[in-house]
Amino acid sequence: MSLLLQSADAGTPMWSALAPTILLGVTGLVLLGIDMLWPDETSNTVLAVTSAVGSLLAFGVTAWFLVAGTGQTRTGGEITLYGDALVVDGMSLFFTLIFTIVTAMVVVASYDYLREQRHRAEFYALVLFAATGMTLMAMANSLATAFVSLELASIPSYALVAYLKEDKGSVEAGLKYFLIGAVSSAVFAFGISLVYATSGSMIFGDVASAVEGSEMVGVLGIGVLMIVGGFAFKTASVPFHFWAPEAYEGAPAPISGFLSSASKAAGFAVAFRVFVEAFPLGAIPAGVDWVLAFQVLAVVTMTLGNFAAATQEKVKRMLAYSSIGHAGYALIGLAALSAGGPNGDVLGASMAHLLVYGFMNTGAFLFIALVEHWGVGRTFEDYNGLASAAPVAAVAMTVFMFSLAGLPPFGGFLSKYALFYSAIEAGFWWLAAVGAINSALSLFYYSRVVKAMWIEEPAGDFEIGSRPVGLYAAVLFAGIGTLLLLPGFGPVIETAQSVAAALF
């Protein structure tokens, strides 16, 4: 089928290359249909199973496409659809793998989290619709498609953050997230209009051809800078990062993991394609130095995020700030690009880090959801001695913390090593040095969680009366995934760098 997709004459409709996206969207609609047919159903088992099956089917189809070479050079190259508005290639499939597996973990974990909540079908449907928008972001081949798909992913996310309607913190976080998101969308749209004014097209390839000889360098530069701002919001990068701690802390914990992993990866997916294909280094005028902008963003984002995380007293808020630091690491994928450099290796290393991050960071937030389910407090002190009451979950959380810090031999160490090594190979040793120093700093606050769980004495007895199946399964799956990426990192980084190199 993958080979047949390369040719419209072969009888297989080209739109079938969108199968993962269609599966996610249809599953969201089915969830709403189930709720309409059985509105008084008290159990959410059917909803959770349907959501998990839909997201896992999308994951399976994506993995099949990626292995079979759909949209890749060895089977005929990228597949373009709908007047080149969408493109299916190795990079879009690689990111879709991240979105679908994170979605599967989040919906499984939400089975227990939502048991006492209302509007459960709406919750699951919004998660699936947000994931649908993320897959479209990864496939966007036009500035218009990038904007629409970004909104398609963002609007359900606003509602999900404010899902706990009786919790003032959740509602306030959702409102702030929405207001800042609306402002950043306006900035992004204005930037697109300026680029369109200078290029006369929205399609990335046409924009690249037009900007090469553009005489309106000033207008183009402002437009590109505003587009950088739009992506900075979506990836929670400085200076549009301040919504992240509020939104992640106020949102239901599974949604915090969803936003900080899948949503962040979606922002990077579309940013990578826009700047590599619409504003290529060989064609962009000398006065529009977007690489320099991303170098500044990367250094400031990773440094500010890590220093802020080190000063937090609440574990969930610490994770929120640390996710900003990880956005800084991922930005190296754009900050270390250069004309004639090993760009495929750099970009691919950043993509591989986002995949590993999807497991370890989602798992950490799901552990927070587990702790909230037990009614344990939110500060580091509240975690004192928790390992004595829940050793298996504590082991998983220890894996997440050490992997996020980049300690060997966990997956986070290998992905950071590949990222920093690629930056050095490209001649940006100072970016790798800043990243390594920040990683060393992050060990301080990540190890605080481990120390509290395993070394500190508890202030009292924990009242852990249940072992929620869904949350436990999701946390353990994320932990196993983080560990399996250790032996499997070779194929992961090779695949990521191979599909990234096809962009240049």
Coordinates of N, CA and C in Angstrom, one line a residue, residues 201-368:
S201 N 2.7 34.1 -2.1 CA 2.2 32.7 -2.0 C 2.3 32.2 -0.6
M202 N 1.5 31.2 -0.3 CA 1.5 30.6 1.0 C 2.2 29.3 1.0
I203 N 2.4 28.6 -0.1 CA 3.1 27.3 -0.2 C 4.6 27.5 0.1
F204 N 5.1 26.6 0.9 CA 6.5 26.8 1.4 C 7.5 26.9 0.2
G205 N 7.3 26.0 -0.8 CA 8.3 26.0 -1.9 C 8.2 27.3 -2.7
D206 N 7.0 27.8 -2.9 CA 6.9 29.0 -3.6 C 7.4 30.2 -2.8
V207 N 7.2 30.2 -1.5 CA 7.7 31.3 -0.7 C 9.2 31.3 -0.7
A208 N 9.9 30.1 -0.7 CA 11.3 30.0 -0.8 C 11.9 30.6 -2.1
S209 N 11.2 30.3 -3.2 CA 11.6 30.8 -4.5 C 11.5 32.3 -4.5
A210 N 10.4 32.8 -3.9 CA 10.1 34.3 -4.0 C 11.0 35.1 -3.1
V211 N 11.3 34.6 -1.9 CA 12.1 35.4 -1.0 C 13.6 35.6 -1.4
E212 N 14.0 34.6 -2.3 CA 15.4 34.7 -2.6 C 15.9 36.0 -3.3
G213 N 15.0 36.5 -4.1 CA 15.3 37.8 -4.7 C 14.5 39.0 -4.2
S214 N 13.9 38.8 -3.1 CA 13.0 39.8 -2.6 C 13.7 41.1 -2.3
E215 N 13.0 42.2 -2.7 CA 13.6 43.6 -2.4 C 13.0 44.1 -1.1
M216 N 12.0 43.5 -0.6 CA 11.3 44.0 0.6 C 11.9 43.3 1.8
V217 N 13.2 43.4 2.0 CA 13.8 42.6 3.1 C 13.3 43.0 4.5
G218 N 13.1 44.3 4.7 CA 12.6 44.8 6.0 C 11.2 44.2 6.3
V219 N 10.3 44.2 5.4 CA 9.0 43.7 5.6 C 9.1 42.2 5.9
L220 N 9.9 41.5 5.0 CA 10.0 40.1 5.2 C 10.6 39.7 6.6
G221 N 11.6 40.5 7.0 CA 12.3 40.3 8.3 C 11.3 40.4 9.4
I222 N 10.4 41.4 9.4 CA 9.4 41.6 10.5 C 8.4 40.4 10.4
G223 N 8.1 40.0 9.2 CA 7.1 38.9 9.1 C 7.7 37.6 9.7
V224 N 9.0 37.3 9.3 CA 9.6 36.1 9.8 C 9.8 36.2 11.4
L225 N 10.1 37.4 11.9 CA 10.2 37.5 13.3 C 8.9 37.3 14.0
M226 N 7.8 37.7 13.5 CA 6.5 37.5 14.1 C 6.1 36.1 14.0
I227 N 6.5 35.4 12.9 CA 6.2 33.9 12.9 C 7.0 33.2 13.9
V228 N 8.3 33.6 14.1 CA 9.1 33.0 15.2 C 8.4 33.2 16.5
G229 N 7.7 34.4 16.8 CA 7.0 34.6 18.0 C 5.8 33.7 18.2
G230 N 5.1 33.4 17.0 CA 4.0 32.5 17.1 C 4.4 31.1 17.5
F231 N 5.6 30.6 16.9 CA 6.1 29.3 17.3 C 6.6 29.3 18.7
A232 N 7.2 30.4 19.2 CA 7.7 30.5 20.5 C 6.6 30.2 21.5
F233 N 5.4 30.7 21.2 CA 4.2 30.5 22.1 C 3.9 29.0 22.1
K234 N 3.8 28.4 21.0 CA 3.3 27.0 20.9 C 4.3 26.1 21.6
T235 N 5.6 26.4 21.5 CA 6.6 25.5 22.1 C 7.0 26.0 23.5
A236 N 6.3 27.0 24.1 CA 6.6 27.5 25.4 C 8.0 28.0 25.5
S237 N 8.5 28.7 24.5 CA 9.8 29.3 24.6 C 9.8 30.7 25.0
V238 N 10.9 31.2 25.6 CA 10.9 32.6 26.0 C 10.9 33.5 24.8
P239 N 10.1 34.6 24.7 CA 9.5 35.2 25.9 C 8.0 34.9 26.0
F240 N 7.5 33.9 25.2 CA 6.1 33.6 25.3 C 5.9 32.3 26.1
H241 N 6.6 32.2 27.2 CA 6.6 30.9 28.0 C 5.7 31.0 29.2
F242 N 5.4 32.3 29.6 CA 4.8 32.4 31.0 C 3.4 31.8 31.1
W243 N 2.8 31.4 30.0 CA 1.5 30.7 30.2 C 1.7 29.3 30.7
A244 N 2.9 28.7 30.4 CA 3.1 27.3 30.6 C 3.0 26.9 32.1
P245 N 3.7 27.5 33.0 CA 3.5 27.1 34.4 C 2.1 27.2 35.0
E246 N 1.4 28.3 34.6 CA 0.0 28.5 35.0 C -0.9 27.4 34.4
A247 N -0.8 27.2 33.1 CA -1.6 26.2 32.4 C -1.3 24.8 32.9
Y248 N -0.1 24.4 33.0 CA 0.3 23.0 33.4 C -0.1 22.8 34.9
E249 N 0.0 23.8 35.7 CA -0.4 23.6 37.1 C -1.9 23.5 37.3
G250 N -2.6 24.3 36.6 CA -4.1 24.3 36.7 C -4.8 23.2 36.0
A251 N -4.2 22.7 34.9 CA -4.9 21.7 34.1 C -4.9 20.3 34.8
P252 N -5.9 19.5 34.5 CA -5.8 18.1 35.0 C -4.4 17.5 34.6
A253 N -3.8 16.8 35.5 CA -2.4 16.3 35.3 C -2.2 15.6 34.0
P254 N -3.1 14.7 33.6 CA -2.8 14.0 32.3 C -2.8 15.0 31.1
I255 N -3.5 16.1 31.2 CA -3.5 17.1 30.2 C -2.2 17.9 30.2
S256 N -1.7 18.1 31.4 CA -0.4 18.8 31.5 C 0.7 18.0 30.8
G257 N 0.7 16.7 30.9 CA 1.6 15.8 30.2 C 1.4 15.9 28.7
F258 N 0.1 15.9 28.3 CA -0.3 16.0 26.9 C 0.2 17.3 26.3
L259 N 0.0 18.4 26.9 CA 0.4 19.7 26.4 C 1.9 19.8 26.4
S260 N 2.6 19.4 27.4 CA 4.0 19.6 27.5 C 4.8 18.6 26.6
S261 N 4.2 17.6 26.1 CA 4.9 16.6 25.3 C 4.4 16.7 23.8
A262 N 3.1 16.3 23.6 CA 2.6 16.2 22.3 C 2.4 17.6 21.7
S263 N 1.8 18.5 22.4 CA 1.6 19.8 21.9 C 2.9 20.6 21.6
K264 N 3.8 20.4 22.5 CA 5.2 21.0 22.3 C 5.8 20.5 21.0
A265 N 5.8 19.1 20.9 CA 6.4 18.5 19.7 C 5.7 19.0 18.4
A266 N 4.4 19.2 18.5 CA 3.6 19.7 17.3 C 4.2 21.1 16.9
G267 N 4.4 21.9 17.9 CA 4.9 23.3 17.6 C 6.3 23.2 16.9
F268 N 7.1 22.2 17.4 CA 8.5 22.1 16.7 C 8.3 21.5 15.3
A269 N 7.4 20.6 15.1 CA 7.2 19.9 13.8 C 6.9 21.0 12.8
V270 N 6.0 21.9 13.0 CA 5.6 22.9 12.0 C 6.7 23.9 11.9
A271 N 7.4 24.3 13.0 CA 8.5 25.2 13.0 C 9.6 24.7 12.1
F272 N 10.0 23.4 12.3 CA 11.1 22.8 11.5 C 10.8 22.9 10.0
R273 N 9.5 22.6 9.6 CA 9.2 22.6 8.2 C 9.1 24.0 7.6
V274 N 8.5 24.9 8.4 CA 8.4 26.3 7.9 C 9.8 26.9 7.6
F275 N 10.7 26.8 8.6 CA 12.0 27.5 8.5 C 12.9 26.8 7.5
V276 N 12.8 25.5 7.4 CA 13.7 24.7 6.5 C 13.2 24.8 5.1
E277 N 11.9 24.8 4.9 CA 11.4 24.7 3.5 C 10.9 26.1 3.0
A278 N 10.4 26.9 3.8 CA 9.9 28.2 3.3 C 11.0 29.3 3.4
F279 N 11.9 29.2 4.4 CA 12.9 30.2 4.5 C 14.3 29.5 4.5
P280 N 14.7 28.7 3.5 CA 15.9 28.0 3.5 C 17.1 28.9 3.6
L281 N 18.2 28.4 4.2 CA 19.3 29.2 4.5 C 20.0 29.7 3.2
G282 N 19.9 28.9 2.1 CA 20.5 29.3 0.9 C 19.8 30.3 0.1
A283 N 18.5 30.6 0.5 CA 17.7 31.5 -0.3 C 17.3 32.8 0.5
I284 N 17.3 32.7 1.8 CA 16.8 33.8 2.6 C 17.8 35.0 2.5
P285 N 17.3 36.2 2.3 CA 18.2 37.4 2.2 C 19.1 37.5 3.5
A286 N 20.3 38.1 3.3 CA 21.3 38.2 4.3 C 20.7 39.0 5.6
G287 N 19.8 39.9 5.4 CA 19.3 40.7 6.5 C 18.3 40.0 7.4
V288 N 17.9 38.8 7.0 CA 16.8 38.0 7.7 C 17.5 36.8 8.3
D289 N 18.2 37.0 9.5 CA 19.0 35.9 10.1 C 18.1 35.2 11.2
W290 N 17.3 34.3 10.7 CA 16.4 33.6 11.7 C 17.2 32.6 12.5
V291 N 18.3 32.1 12.0 CA 19.1 31.2 12.8 C 19.6 31.9 14.1
L292 N 20.1 33.2 13.9 CA 20.5 33.9 15.1 C 19.4 34.1 16.1
A293 N 18.2 34.4 15.6 CA 17.0 34.5 16.5 C 16.8 33.2 17.3
F294 N 16.9 32.1 16.7 CA 16.7 30.8 17.4 C 17.9 30.5 18.3
Q295 N 19.1 31.0 18.0 CA 20.2 30.7 18.9 C 20.0 31.5 20.2
V296 N 19.5 32.8 20.1 CA 19.2 33.5 21.3 C 18.1 32.9 22.1
L297 N 17.0 32.5 21.3 CA 15.9 31.8 22.0 C 16.3 30.5 22.7
A298 N 17.2 29.7 22.1 CA 17.6 28.5 22.7 C 18.4 28.7 24.0
V299 N 19.3 29.6 24.0 CA 20.1 29.9 25.1 C 19.3 30.4 26.3
V300 N 18.5 31.4 26.0 CA 17.7 32.1 27.0 C 16.6 31.1 27.5
T301 N 16.0 30.4 26.6 CA 14.9 29.5 27.1 C 15.4 28.3 28.0
M302 N 16.5 27.7 27.6 CA 17.0 26.6 28.4 C 17.5 27.1 29.8
T303 N 18.1 28.3 29.8 CA 18.7 28.8 31.0 C 17.6 29.3 31.9
L304 N 16.7 30.1 31.4 CA 15.6 30.6 32.3 C 14.8 29.5 32.8
G305 N 14.4 28.5 31.9 CA 13.6 27.4 32.4 C 14.2 26.6 33.5
N306 N 15.5 26.3 33.4 CA 16.2 25.5 34.4 C 16.3 26.3 35.7
F307 N 16.7 27.5 35.6 CA 16.9 28.3 36.9 C 15.5 28.5 37.6
A308 N 14.5 28.7 36.8 CA 13.2 28.9 37.4 C 12.7 27.5 38.0
A309 N 13.0 26.4 37.4 CA 12.6 25.1 37.9 C 13.3 24.8 39.2
A310 N 14.6 25.3 39.3 CA 15.4 25.0 40.5 C 14.8 25.7 41.8
T311 N 14.0 26.7 41.6 CA 13.5 27.5 42.7 C 12.1 27.1 43.1
Q312 N 11.5 26.2 42.5 CA 10.1 25.8 42.8 C 10.0 24.9 44.0
E313 N 8.9 25.0 44.7 CA 8.6 24.1 45.8 C 7.6 23.1 45.5
K314 N 6.8 23.3 44.4 CA 5.8 22.3 44.1 C 6.3 21.4 42.9
V315 N 6.1 20.1 43.0 CA 6.7 19.2 42.0 C 6.1 19.5 40.6
K316 N 4.8 19.7 40.5 CA 4.1 19.9 39.2 C 4.6 21.2 38.6
R317 N 4.8 22.2 39.4 CA 5.3 23.5 38.8 C 6.8 23.4 38.4
M318 N 7.5 22.6 39.2 CA 8.9 22.3 38.8 C 9.0 21.7 37.4
L319 N 8.1 20.7 37.2 CA 8.1 20.0 35.9 C 7.6 21.0 34.8
A320 N 6.7 21.9 35.1 CA 6.3 22.9 34.1 C 7.5 23.7 33.6
Y321 N 8.2 24.2 34.6 CA 9.4 25.1 34.2 C 10.5 24.2 33.5
S322 N 10.6 23.0 34.0 CA 11.7 22.2 33.3 C 11.3 21.9 31.9
S323 N 10.0 21.8 31.6 CA 9.6 21.6 30.2 C 10.0 22.8 29.3
I324 N 10.0 24.0 29.9 CA 10.5 25.2 29.2 C 12.0 25.0 28.9
G325 N 12.8 24.5 29.9 CA 14.2 24.2 29.6 C 14.4 23.2 28.5
H326 N 13.5 22.2 28.4 CA 13.7 21.2 27.4 C 13.3 21.8 26.0
A327 N 12.4 22.8 26.0 CA 12.1 23.5 24.7 C 13.4 24.1 24.2
G328 N 14.2 24.7 25.1 CA 15.5 25.3 24.8 C 16.4 24.2 24.1
Y329 N 16.4 23.0 24.7 CA 17.3 22.0 24.1 C 16.8 21.7 22.6
A330 N 15.5 21.5 22.5 CA 15.0 21.1 21.2 C 15.2 22.3 20.2
L331 N 15.3 23.5 20.6 CA 15.5 24.6 19.7 C 16.9 24.5 19.0
I332 N 17.8 23.8 19.6 CA 19.1 23.6 19.0 C 19.0 23.0 17.6
G333 N 17.9 22.3 17.4 CA 17.6 21.7 16.1 C 17.5 22.8 15.0
L334 N 17.1 24.0 15.3 CA 17.1 25.1 14.4 C 18.3 26.1 14.6
A335 N 18.7 26.2 15.8 CA 19.8 27.1 16.1 C 21.1 26.7 15.6
A336 N 21.3 25.4 15.4 CA 22.6 24.9 14.9 C 22.7 24.6 13.4
L337 N 21.7 25.1 12.7 CA 21.7 24.9 11.2 C 22.7 25.9 10.6
S338 N 23.3 25.5 9.5 CA 24.2 26.4 8.8 C 24.2 26.0 7.3
A339 N 24.6 26.9 6.4 CA 24.7 26.5 5.0 C 25.8 25.5 4.8
G340 N 25.5 24.4 4.3 CA 26.5 23.3 4.1 C 26.8 22.5 5.2
G341 N 26.2 22.7 6.4 CA 26.5 22.0 7.6 C 25.8 20.6 7.6
P342 N 26.0 19.8 8.7 CA 25.3 18.5 8.8 C 23.9 18.7 9.3
N343 N 23.1 19.4 8.5 CA 21.8 19.9 9.0 C 20.8 18.7 9.3
G344 N 20.9 17.7 8.5 CA 20.0 16.5 8.7 C 20.3 15.9 10.1
D345 N 21.6 15.8 10.5 CA 22.0 15.2 11.8 C 21.5 16.1 12.9
V346 N 21.6 17.4 12.8 CA 21.2 18.3 13.9 C 19.7 18.2 14.1
L347 N 18.9 18.4 13.0 CA 17.5 18.4 13.0 C 17.0 17.0 13.5
G348 N 17.6 16.0 13.0 CA 17.1 14.6 13.4 C 17.4 14.4 14.8
A349 N 18.5 14.9 15.4 CA 18.8 14.7 16.8 C 17.8 15.4 17.6
S350 N 17.3 16.6 17.2 CA 16.3 17.3 18.0 C 15.0 16.5 17.9
M351 N 14.6 15.9 16.8 CA 13.4 15.1 16.6 C 13.5 13.9 17.5
A352 N 14.7 13.2 17.6 CA 14.8 12.0 18.4 C 14.7 12.4 19.9
H353 N 15.2 13.6 20.3 CA 15.0 14.0 21.7 C 13.6 14.3 22.0
L354 N 12.8 14.8 21.1 CA 11.4 15.0 21.3 C 10.6 13.7 21.5
L355 N 11.0 12.7 20.8 CA 10.4 11.4 20.9 C 10.7 10.8 22.3
V356 N 11.9 10.8 22.7 CA 12.3 10.3 24.1 C 11.6 11.2 25.1
Y357 N 11.6 12.5 24.9 CA 10.9 13.4 25.8 C 9.4 13.1 26.0
G358 N 8.8 12.6 24.9 CA 7.4 12.3 24.9 C 7.1 11.2 25.9
F359 N 8.0 10.3 26.1 CA 7.8 9.2 27.0 C 8.1 9.7 28.4
M360 N 9.3 10.2 28.6 CA 9.7 10.5 30.0 C 8.9 11.7 30.6
N361 N 8.6 12.7 29.9 CA 7.9 13.8 30.5 C 6.4 13.5 30.7
T362 N 5.8 12.8 29.7 CA 4.4 12.4 29.9 C 4.3 11.4 31.1
G363 N 5.2 10.5 31.2 CA 5.2 9.6 32.4 C 5.4 10.4 33.7
A364 N 6.2 11.4 33.7 CA 6.4 12.2 35.0 C 5.1 12.9 35.4
F365 N 4.4 13.5 34.4 CA 3.1 14.1 34.7 C 2.0 13.1 35.1
L366 N 2.1 11.9 34.5 CA 1.1 10.9 34.8 C 1.3 10.4 36.3
F367 N 2.6 10.4 36.7 CA 2.9 10.0 38.1 C 2.3 11.1 39.0
I368 N 2.4 12.4 38.6 CA 1.8 13.4 39.4 C 0.3 13.2 39.5

